[in-house]
PDB file of C-alpha atoms in Angstrom:
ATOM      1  CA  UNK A   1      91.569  70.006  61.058  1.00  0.00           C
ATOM      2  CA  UNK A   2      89.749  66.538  59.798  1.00  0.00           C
ATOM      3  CA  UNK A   3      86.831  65.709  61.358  1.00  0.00           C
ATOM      4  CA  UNK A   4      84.851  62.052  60.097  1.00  0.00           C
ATOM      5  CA  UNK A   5      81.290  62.843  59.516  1.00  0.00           C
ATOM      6  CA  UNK A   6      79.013  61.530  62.778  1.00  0.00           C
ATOM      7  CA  UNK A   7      76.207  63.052  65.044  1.00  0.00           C
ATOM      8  CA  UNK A   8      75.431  63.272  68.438  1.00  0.00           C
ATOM      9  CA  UNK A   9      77.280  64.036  71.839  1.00  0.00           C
ATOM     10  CA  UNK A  10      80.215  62.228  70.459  1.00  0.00           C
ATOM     11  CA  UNK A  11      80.429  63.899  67.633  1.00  0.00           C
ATOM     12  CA  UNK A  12      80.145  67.143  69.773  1.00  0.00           C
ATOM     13  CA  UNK A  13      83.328  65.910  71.660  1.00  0.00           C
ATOM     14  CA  UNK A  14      85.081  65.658  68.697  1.00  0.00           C
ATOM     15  CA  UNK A  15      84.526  69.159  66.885  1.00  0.00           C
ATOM     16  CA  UNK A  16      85.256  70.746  70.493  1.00  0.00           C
ATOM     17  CA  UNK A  17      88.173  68.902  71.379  1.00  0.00           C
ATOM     18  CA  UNK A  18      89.561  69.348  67.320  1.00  0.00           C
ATOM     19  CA  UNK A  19      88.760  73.025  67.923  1.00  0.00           C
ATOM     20  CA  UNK A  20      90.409  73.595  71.388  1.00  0.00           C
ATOM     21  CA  UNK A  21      93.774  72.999  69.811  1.00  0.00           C
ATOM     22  CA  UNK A  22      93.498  75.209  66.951  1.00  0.00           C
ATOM     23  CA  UNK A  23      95.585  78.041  66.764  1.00  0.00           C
ATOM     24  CA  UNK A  24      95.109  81.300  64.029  1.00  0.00           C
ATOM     25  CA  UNK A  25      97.870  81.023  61.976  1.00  0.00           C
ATOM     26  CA  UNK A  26      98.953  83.312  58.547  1.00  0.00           C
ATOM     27  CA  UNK A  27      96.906  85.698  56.694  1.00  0.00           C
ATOM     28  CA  UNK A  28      95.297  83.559  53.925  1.00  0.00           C
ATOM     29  CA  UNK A  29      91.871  85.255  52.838  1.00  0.00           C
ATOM     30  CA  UNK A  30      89.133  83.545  52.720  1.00  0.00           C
ATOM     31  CA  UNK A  31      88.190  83.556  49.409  1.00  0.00           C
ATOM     32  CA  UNK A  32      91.444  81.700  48.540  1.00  0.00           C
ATOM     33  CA  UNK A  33      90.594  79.046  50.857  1.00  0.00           C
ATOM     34  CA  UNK A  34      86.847  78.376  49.747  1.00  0.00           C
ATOM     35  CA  UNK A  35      88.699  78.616  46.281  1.00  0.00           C
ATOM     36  CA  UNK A  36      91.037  75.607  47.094  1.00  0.00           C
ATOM     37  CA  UNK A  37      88.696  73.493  49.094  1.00  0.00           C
ATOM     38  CA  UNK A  38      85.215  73.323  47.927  1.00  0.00           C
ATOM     39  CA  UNK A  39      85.480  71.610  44.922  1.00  0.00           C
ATOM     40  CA  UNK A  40      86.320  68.651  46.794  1.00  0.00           C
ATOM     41  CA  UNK A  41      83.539  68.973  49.571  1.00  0.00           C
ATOM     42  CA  UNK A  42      79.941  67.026  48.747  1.00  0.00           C
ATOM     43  CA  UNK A  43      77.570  69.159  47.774  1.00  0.00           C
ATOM     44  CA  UNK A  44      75.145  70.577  50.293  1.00  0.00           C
ATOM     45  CA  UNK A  45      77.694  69.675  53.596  1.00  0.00           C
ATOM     46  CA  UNK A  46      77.361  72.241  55.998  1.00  0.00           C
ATOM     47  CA  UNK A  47      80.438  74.732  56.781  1.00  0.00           C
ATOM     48  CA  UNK A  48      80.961  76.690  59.895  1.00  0.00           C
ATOM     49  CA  UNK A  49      82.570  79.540  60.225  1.00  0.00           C
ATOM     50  CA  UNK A  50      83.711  81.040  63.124  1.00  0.00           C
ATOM     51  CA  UNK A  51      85.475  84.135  62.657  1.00  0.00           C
ATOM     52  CA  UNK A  52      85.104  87.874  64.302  1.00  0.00           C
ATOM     53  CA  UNK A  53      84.711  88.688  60.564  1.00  0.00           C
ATOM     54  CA  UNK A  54      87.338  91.265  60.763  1.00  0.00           C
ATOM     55  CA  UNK A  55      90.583  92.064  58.911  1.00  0.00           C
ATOM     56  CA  UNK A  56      89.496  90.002  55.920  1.00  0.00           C
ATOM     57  CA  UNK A  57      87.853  91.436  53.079  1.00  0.00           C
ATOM     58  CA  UNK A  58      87.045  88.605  50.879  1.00  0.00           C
ATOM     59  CA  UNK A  59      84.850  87.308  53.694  1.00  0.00           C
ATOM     60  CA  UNK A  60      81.613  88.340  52.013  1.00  0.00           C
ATOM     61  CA  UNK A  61      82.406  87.315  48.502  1.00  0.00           C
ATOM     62  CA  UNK A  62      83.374  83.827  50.256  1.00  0.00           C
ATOM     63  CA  UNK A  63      80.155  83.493  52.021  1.00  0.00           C
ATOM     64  CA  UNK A  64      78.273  84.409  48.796  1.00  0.00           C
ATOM     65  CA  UNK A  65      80.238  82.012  46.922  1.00  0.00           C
ATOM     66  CA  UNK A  66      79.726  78.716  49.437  1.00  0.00           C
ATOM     67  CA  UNK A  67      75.984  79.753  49.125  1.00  0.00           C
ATOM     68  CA  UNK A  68      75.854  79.871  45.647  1.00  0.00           C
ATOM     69  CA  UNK A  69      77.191  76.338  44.979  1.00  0.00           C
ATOM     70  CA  UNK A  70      74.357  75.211  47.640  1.00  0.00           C
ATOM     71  CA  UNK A  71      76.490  74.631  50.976  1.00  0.00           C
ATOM     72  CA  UNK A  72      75.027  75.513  54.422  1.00  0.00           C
ATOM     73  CA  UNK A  73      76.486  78.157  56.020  1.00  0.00           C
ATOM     74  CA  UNK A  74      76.611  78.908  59.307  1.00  0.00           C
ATOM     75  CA  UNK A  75      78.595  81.816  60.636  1.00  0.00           C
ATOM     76  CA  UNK A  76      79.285  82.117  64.362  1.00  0.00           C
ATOM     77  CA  UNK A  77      80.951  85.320  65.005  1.00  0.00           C
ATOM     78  CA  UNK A  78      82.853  86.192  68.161  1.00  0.00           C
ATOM     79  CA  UNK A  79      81.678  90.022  68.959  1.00  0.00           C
ATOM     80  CA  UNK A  80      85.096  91.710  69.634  1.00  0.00           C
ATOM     81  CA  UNK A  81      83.457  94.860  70.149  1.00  0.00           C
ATOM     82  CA  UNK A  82      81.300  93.933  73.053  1.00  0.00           C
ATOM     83  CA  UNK A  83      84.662  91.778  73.973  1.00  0.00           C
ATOM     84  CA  UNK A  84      87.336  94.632  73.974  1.00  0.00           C
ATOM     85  CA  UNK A  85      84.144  96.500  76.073  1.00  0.00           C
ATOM     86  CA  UNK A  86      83.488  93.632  78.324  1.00  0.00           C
ATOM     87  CA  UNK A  87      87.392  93.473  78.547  1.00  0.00           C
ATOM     88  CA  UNK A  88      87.967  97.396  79.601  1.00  0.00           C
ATOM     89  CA  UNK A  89      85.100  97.562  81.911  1.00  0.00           C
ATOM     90  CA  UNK A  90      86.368  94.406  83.821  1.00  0.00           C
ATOM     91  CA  UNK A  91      89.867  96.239  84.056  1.00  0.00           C
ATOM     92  CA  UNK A  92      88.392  99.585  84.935  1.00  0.00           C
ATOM     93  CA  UNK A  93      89.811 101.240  81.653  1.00  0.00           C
ATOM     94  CA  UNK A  94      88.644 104.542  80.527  1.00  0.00           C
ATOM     95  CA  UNK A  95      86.263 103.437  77.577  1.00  0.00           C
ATOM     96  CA  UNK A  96      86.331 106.223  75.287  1.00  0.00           C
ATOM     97  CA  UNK A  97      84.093 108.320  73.013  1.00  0.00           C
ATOM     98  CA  UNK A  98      81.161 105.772  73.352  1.00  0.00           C
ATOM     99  CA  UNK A  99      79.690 107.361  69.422  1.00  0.00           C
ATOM    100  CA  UNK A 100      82.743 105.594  68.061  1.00  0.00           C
ATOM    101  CA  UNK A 101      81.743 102.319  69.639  1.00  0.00           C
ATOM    102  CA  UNK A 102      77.882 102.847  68.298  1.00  0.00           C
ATOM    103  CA  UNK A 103      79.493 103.506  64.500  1.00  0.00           C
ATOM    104  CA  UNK A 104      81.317  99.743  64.819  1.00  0.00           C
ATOM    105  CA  UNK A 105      77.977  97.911  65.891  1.00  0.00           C
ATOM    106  CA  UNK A 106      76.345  99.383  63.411  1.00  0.00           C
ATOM    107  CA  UNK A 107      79.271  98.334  60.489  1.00  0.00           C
ATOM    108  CA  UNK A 108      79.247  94.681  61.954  1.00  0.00           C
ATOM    109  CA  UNK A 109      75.443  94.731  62.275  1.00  0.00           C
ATOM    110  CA  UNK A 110      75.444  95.440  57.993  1.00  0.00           C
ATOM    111  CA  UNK A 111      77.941  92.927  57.453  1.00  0.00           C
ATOM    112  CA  UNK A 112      76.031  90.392  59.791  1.00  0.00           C
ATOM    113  CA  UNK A 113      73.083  91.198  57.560  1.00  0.00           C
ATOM    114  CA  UNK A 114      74.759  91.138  54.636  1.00  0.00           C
ATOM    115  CA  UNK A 115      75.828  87.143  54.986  1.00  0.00           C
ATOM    116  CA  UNK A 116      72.167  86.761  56.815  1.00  0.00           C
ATOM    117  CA  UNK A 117      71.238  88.121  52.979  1.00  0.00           C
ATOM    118  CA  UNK A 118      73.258  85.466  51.521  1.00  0.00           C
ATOM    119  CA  UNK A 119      71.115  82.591  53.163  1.00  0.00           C
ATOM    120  CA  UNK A 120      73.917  82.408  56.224  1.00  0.00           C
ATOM    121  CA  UNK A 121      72.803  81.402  59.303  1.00  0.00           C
ATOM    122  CA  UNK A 122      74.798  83.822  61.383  1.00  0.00           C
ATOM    123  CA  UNK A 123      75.233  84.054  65.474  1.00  0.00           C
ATOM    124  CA  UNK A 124      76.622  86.842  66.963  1.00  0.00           C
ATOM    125  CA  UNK A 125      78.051  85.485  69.607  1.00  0.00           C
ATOM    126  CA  UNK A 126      78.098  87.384  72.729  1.00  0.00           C
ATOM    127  CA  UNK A 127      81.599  87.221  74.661  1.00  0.00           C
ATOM    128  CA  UNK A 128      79.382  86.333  78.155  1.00  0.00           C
ATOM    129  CA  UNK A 129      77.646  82.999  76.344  1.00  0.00           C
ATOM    130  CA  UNK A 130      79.665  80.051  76.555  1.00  0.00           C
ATOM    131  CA  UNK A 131      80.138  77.763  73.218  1.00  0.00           C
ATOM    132  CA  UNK A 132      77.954  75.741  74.297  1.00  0.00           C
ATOM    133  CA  UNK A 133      75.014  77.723  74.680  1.00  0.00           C
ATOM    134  CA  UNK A 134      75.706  79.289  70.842  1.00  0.00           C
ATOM    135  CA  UNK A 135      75.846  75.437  69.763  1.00  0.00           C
ATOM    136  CA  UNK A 136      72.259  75.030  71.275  1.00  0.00           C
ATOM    137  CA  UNK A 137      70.883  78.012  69.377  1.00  0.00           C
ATOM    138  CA  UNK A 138      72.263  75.856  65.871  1.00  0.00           C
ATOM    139  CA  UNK A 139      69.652  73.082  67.194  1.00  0.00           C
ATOM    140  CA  UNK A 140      66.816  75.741  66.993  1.00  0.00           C
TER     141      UNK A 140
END
């Protein structure tokens, strides 16, 4: 995805419209692409990540890395454990042992902290707020 550098409600349009037609594709880590592409970002341009922060395990080193060489970071993460909740509830599923579901919000909430540590600005995004309202709390 390419986006040229602007501001504003257009520029709004363009980063929602770029990401409405982006699909997850492969298993590259991470780490291998902050590796590849940062050297030829300017220094200090903001990245955003948006990623449930799952099944990768180079995300924190990443994250660390971007903040080291002075890039803003901002990290909105999709919760997929108030998601697969939201998501069995709604269907009338049996949700299980709810202990189990208290140990994974307590792993994400260390790793959210962890990137917070790192000088991240991180949202966890709540599956009942629309994009929109998680771009407004960037503004604040």
């Amino acid at each position: 995805m390419n986006i040229k550098p602007g501001m504003g409600k257009k520029q709004l349009f363009e980063i929602l419209t770029a990401l409405a037609g982006t699909r997850s594709e492969g298993n590259l880590p991470l780490k291998g692409v902050v590796d590849v592409s940062l050297p030829y970002m300017p220094r200090k341009s903001p990245i955003i990540l948006i990623s449930n922060l799952e099944n990768d395990d180079s995300i924190s080193k990443a994250c660390s890395d971007i903040r080291i060489l002075d890039f803003s970071l901002t990290v909105i993460s999709p919760n997929p454990i108030d998601f697969e909740l939201m998501a069995k509830t709604k269907a009338r599923m049996p949700i299980g042992d709810p202990m189990a579901y208290e140990i994974l919000k307590a792993e994400r909430e260390v790793r959210l902290e962890e990137l917070r540590g790192y000088g991240a600005k991180v949202i966890d995004w709540d599956p009942n707020m629309p994009f929109t309202a998680v771009l407004a709390q960037l503004r604040a």
